[in-house]
Coordinates of N, CA and C and ligand atoms in Angstrom, one line a residue:
X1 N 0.9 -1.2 0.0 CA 0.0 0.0 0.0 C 0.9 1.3 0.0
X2 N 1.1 2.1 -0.8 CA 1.3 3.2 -1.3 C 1.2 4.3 0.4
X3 N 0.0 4.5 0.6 CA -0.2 5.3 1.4 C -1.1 4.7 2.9
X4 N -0.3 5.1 4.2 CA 0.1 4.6 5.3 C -2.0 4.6 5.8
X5 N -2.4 4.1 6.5 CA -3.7 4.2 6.6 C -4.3 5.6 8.0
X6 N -2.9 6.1 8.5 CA -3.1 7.8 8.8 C -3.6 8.8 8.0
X7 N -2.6 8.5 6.7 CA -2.7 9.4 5.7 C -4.1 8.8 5.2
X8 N -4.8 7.9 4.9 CA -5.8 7.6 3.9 C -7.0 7.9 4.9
X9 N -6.6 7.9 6.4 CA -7.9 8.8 7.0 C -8.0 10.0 7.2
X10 N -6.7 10.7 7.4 CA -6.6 11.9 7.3 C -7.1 12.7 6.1
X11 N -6.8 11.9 5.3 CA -7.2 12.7 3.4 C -8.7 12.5 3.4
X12 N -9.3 11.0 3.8 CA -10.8 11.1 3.8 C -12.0 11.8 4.7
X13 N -10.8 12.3 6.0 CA -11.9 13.0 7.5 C -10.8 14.1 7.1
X14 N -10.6 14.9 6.6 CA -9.4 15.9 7.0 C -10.2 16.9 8.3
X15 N -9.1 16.8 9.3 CA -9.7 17.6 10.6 C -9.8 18.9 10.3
X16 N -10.4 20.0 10.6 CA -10.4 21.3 10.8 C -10.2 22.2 9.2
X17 N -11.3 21.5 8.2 CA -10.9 22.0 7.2 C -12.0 23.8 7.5
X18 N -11.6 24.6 6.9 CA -12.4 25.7 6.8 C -12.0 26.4 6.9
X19 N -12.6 28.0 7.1 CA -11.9 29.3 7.5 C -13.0 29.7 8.7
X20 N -11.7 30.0 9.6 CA -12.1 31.1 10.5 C -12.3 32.6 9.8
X21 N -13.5 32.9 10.6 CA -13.5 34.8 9.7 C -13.5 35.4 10.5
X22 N -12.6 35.9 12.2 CA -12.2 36.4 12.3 C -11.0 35.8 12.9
X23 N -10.1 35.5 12.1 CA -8.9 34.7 12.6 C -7.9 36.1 12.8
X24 N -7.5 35.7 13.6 CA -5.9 37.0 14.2 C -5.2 36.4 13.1
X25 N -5.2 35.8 12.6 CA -3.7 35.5 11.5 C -3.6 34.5 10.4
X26 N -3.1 34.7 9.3 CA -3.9 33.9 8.3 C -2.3 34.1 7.4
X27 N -2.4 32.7 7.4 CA -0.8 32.3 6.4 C -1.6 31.4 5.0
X28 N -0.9 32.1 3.8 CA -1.0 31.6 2.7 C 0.1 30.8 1.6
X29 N 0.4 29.6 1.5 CA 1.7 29.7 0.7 C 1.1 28.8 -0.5
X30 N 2.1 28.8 -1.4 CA 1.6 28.3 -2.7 C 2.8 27.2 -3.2
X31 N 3.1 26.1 -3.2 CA 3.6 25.1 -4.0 C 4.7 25.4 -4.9
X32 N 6.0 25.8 -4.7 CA 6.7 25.6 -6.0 C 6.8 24.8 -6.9
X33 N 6.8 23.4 -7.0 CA 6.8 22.3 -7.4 C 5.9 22.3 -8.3
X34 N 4.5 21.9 -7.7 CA 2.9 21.5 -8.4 C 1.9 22.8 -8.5
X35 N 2.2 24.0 -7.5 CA 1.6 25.3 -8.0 C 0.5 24.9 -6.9
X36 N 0.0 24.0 -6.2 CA -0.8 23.8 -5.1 C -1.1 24.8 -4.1
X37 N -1.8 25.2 -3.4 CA -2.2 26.2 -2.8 C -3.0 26.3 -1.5
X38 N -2.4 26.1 -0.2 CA -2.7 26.3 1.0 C -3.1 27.5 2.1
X39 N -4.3 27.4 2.6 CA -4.4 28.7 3.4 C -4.3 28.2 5.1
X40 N -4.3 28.9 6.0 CA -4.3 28.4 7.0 C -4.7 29.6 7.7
X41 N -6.0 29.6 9.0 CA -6.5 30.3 10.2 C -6.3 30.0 11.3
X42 N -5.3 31.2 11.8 CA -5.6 30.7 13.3 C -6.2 31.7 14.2
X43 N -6.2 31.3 15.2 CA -7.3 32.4 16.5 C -6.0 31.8 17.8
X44 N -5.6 33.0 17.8 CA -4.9 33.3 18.8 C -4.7 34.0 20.4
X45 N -5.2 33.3 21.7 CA -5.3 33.8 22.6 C -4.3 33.4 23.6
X46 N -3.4 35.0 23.9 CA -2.6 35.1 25.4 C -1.5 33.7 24.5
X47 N -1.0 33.5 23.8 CA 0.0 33.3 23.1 C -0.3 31.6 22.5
X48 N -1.5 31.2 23.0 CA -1.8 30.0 22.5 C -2.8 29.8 21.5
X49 N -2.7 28.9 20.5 CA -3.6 28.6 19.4 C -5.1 27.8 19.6
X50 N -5.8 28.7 19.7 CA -7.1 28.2 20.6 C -7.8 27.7 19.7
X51 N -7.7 27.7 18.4 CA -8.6 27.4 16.8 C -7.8 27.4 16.0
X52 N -8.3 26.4 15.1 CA -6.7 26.5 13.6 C -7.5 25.9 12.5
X53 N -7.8 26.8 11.5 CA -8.7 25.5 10.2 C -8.0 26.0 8.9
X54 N -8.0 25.2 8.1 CA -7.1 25.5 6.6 C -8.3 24.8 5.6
X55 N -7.3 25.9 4.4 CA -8.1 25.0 3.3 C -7.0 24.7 2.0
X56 N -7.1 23.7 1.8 CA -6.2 23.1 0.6 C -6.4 22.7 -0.6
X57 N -5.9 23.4 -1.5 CA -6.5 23.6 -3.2 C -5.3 22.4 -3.2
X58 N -5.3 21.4 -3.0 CA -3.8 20.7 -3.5 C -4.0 19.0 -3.7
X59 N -3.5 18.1 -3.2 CA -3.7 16.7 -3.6 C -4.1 16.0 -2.4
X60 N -4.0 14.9 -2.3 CA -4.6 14.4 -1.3 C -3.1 14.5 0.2
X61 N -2.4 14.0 -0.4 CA -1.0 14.2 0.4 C -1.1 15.6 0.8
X62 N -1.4 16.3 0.5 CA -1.2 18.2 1.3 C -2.3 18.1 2.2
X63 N -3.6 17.4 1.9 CA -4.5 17.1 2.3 C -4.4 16.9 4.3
X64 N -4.1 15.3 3.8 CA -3.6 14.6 4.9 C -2.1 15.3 6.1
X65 N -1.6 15.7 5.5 CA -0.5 16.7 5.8 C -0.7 18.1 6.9
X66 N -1.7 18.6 6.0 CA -2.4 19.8 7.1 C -3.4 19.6 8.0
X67 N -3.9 18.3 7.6 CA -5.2 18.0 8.9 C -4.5 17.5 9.8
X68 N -3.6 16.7 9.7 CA -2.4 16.2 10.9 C -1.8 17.7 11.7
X69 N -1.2 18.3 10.6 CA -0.2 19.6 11.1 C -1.4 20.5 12.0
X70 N -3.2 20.8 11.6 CA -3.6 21.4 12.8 C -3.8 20.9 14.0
X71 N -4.1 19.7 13.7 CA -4.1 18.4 15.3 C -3.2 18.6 16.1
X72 N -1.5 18.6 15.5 CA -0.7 18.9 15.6 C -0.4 20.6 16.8
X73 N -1.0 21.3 16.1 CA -0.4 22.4 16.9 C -2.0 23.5 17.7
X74 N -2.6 22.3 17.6 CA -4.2 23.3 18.5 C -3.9 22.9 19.5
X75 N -4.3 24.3 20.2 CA -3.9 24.5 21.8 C -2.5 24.5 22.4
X76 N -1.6 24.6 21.3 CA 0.0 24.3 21.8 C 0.2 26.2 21.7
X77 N 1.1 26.7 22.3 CA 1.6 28.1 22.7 C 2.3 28.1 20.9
X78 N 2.3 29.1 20.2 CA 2.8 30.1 18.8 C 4.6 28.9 19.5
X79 N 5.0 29.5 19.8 CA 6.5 28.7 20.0 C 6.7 27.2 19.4
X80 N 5.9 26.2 19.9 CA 6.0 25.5 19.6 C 5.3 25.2 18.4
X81 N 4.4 25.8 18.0 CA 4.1 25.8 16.1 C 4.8 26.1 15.3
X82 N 5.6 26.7 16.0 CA 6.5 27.4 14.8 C 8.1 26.7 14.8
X83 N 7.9 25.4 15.5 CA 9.4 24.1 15.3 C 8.3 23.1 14.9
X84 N 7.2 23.2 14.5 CA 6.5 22.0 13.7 C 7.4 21.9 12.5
X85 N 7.9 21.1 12.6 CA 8.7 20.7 11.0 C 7.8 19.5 10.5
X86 N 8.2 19.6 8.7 CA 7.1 18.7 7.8 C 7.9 17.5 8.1
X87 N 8.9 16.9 9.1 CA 9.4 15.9 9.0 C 8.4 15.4 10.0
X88 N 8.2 16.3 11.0 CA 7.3 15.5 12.3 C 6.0 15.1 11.8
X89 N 5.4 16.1 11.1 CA 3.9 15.4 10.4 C 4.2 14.1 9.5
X90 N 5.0 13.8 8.9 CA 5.3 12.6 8.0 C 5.5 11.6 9.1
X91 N 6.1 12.1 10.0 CA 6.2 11.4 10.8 C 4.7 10.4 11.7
X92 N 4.1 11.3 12.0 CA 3.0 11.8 12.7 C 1.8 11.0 11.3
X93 N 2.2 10.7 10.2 CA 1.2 10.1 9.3 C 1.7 8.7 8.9
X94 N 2.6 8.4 10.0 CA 3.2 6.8 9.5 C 4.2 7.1 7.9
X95 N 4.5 8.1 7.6 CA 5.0 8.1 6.4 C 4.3 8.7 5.1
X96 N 4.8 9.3 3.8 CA 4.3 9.5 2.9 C 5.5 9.1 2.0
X97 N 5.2 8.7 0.8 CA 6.2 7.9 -0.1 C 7.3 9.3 -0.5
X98 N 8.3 9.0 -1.3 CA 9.3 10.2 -1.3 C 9.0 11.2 -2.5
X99 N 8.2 10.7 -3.2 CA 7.9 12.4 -4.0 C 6.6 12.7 -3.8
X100 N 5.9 12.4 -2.3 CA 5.5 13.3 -1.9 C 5.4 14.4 -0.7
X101 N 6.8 14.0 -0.2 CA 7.5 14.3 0.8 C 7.1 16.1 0.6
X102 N 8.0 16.8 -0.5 CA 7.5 17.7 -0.8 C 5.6 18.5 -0.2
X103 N 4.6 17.7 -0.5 CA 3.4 18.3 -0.2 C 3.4 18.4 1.0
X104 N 4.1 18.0 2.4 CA 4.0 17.9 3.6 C 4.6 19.5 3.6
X105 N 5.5 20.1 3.1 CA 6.1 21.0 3.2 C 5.1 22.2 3.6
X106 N 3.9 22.0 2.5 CA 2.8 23.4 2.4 C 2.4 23.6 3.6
X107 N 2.0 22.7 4.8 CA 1.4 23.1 5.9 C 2.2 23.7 6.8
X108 N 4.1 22.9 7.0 CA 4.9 23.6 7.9 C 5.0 24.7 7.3
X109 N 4.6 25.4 6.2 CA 5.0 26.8 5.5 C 3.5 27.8 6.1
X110 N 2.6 26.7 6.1 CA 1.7 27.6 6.0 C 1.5 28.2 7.2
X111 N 1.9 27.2 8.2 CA 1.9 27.4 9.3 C 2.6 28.8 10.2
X112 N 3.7 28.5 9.9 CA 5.1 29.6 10.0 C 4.2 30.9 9.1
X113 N 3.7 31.0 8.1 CA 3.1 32.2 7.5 C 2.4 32.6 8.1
X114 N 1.5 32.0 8.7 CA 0.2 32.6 9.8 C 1.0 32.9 10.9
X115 N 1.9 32.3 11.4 CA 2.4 33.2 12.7 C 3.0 34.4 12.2
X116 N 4.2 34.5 11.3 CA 4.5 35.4 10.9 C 3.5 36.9 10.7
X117 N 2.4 36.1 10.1 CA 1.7 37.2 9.6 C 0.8 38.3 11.2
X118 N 0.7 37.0 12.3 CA 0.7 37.4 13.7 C 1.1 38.6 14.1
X119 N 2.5 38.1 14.2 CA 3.7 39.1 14.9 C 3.7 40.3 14.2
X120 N 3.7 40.0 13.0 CA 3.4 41.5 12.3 C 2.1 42.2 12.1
X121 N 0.8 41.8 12.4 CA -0.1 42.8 12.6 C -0.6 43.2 14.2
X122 N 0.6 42.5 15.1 CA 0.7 42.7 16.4 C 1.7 43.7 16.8
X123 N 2.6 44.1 15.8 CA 3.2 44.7 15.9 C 4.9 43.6 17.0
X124 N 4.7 42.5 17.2 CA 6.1 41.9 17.9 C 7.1 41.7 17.0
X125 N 8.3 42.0 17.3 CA 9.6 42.0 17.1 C 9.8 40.3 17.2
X126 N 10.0 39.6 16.1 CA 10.4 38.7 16.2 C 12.0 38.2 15.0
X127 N 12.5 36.6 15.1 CA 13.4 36.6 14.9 C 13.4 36.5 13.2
X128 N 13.8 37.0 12.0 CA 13.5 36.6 11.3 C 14.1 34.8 10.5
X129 N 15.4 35.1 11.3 CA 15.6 33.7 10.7 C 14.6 32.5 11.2
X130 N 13.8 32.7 12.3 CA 12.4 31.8 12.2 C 11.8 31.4 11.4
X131 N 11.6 31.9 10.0 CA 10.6 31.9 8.9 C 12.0 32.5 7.7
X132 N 12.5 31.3 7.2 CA 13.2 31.0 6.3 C 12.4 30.8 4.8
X133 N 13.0 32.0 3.6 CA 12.4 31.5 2.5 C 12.1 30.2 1.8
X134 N 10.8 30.3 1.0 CA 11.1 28.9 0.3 C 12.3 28.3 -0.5
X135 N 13.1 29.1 -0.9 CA 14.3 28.6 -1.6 C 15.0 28.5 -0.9
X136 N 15.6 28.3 0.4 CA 16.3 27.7 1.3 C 16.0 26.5 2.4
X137 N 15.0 26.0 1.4 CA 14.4 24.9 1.9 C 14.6 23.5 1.4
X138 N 15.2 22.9 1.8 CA 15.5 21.6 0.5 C 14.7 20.9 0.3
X139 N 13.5 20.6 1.0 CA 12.6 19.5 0.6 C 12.1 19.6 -0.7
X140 N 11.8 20.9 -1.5 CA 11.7 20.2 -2.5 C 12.7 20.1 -4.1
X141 N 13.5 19.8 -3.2 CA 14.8 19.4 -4.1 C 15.3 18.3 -4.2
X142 N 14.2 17.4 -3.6 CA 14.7 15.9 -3.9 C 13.2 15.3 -4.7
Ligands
LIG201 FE1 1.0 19.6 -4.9 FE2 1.0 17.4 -3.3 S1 1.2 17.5 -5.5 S2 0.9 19.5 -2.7

C-alpha cells in the first residue's frame, strides 16, 4: 500500500478543514513544485492557538499533511508551532512515499506564514531567521 492508513484517514476526515473569519492570523503559501495552494486560520489567545482551520486547493498528500499539522499544533503556545517541521507530520502520518514528501512542506510553511503574519499585525519584534524562504528549503529538491 502506497499510502500509510493515517494518511488515507486523514485525506478522507481531514480535521479542521475551513476558514475562521475572524482569525488574528492567516498564512497563505503556494507550491513551487505543483503550483498547489494552502491557506491556513488561526485564532490566537494570550499566546496559545485556541482554533486552527485551513483549506487546501492541493492533492490528497497536502491534504492529509495539514489535517495532521492542525491536530498537531491546537492548543499548543505560537513557540512550539513554529518548530512544527514537515518531517514530524510525516512522521506523525506513518510516512508519505518520497515524491511526496515535498506536499507535507505546504502546511509547515503555511503554518510559520500565519504566525509570521501574527507578529506582524501585532506589531512583535520577532526573529527573522524563524521563517526562512522557500528557496532555502531543501525539501523540494529531492
Ligand atoms: Fe501539490 Fe502534493 S502534489 S501539494
Amino acid at each position: 500500500m502506497l499510502y500509510s492508513e493515517t494518511v488515507m484517514d486523514h485525506f478522507r476526515h481531514p480535521r479542521n478543514v475551513g476558514v475562521i473569519e475572524d482569525a488574528d492570523a492567516v498564512g497563505e503559501v503556494g507550491n513551487a513544485k505543483c503550483g498547489d495552494i494552502m491557506r491556513m486560520y488561526l485564532k490566537i489567545n494570550d499566546g496559545i492557538i485556541t482554533d486552527v482551520k485551513f483549506e487546501t486547493f492541493g492533492c490528497g498528500s497536502a491534504i492529509a499533511a495539514s489535517s495532521m499539522a492542525t491536530e498537531m499544533i491546537k492548543g499548543k503556545p505560537l513557540k512550539d508551532a513554529l518548530t512544527l517541521t514537515n518531517k514530524a507530520v510525516v512522521e506523525a502520518l506513518n510516512g508519505l512515499p518520497a515524491h511526496k514528501i515535498h506536499c507535507s512542506v505546504l502546511a509547515e510553511e503555511a503554518i510559520k506564514k500565519a504566525i509570521e503574519d501574527y507578529y506582524k499585525r501585532n506589531g512583535i519584534e520577532y526573529d527573522k531567521r524563524d521563517f526562512p524562504d522557500c528557496e532555502s528549503c531543501s525539501s523540494c529538491q529531492n
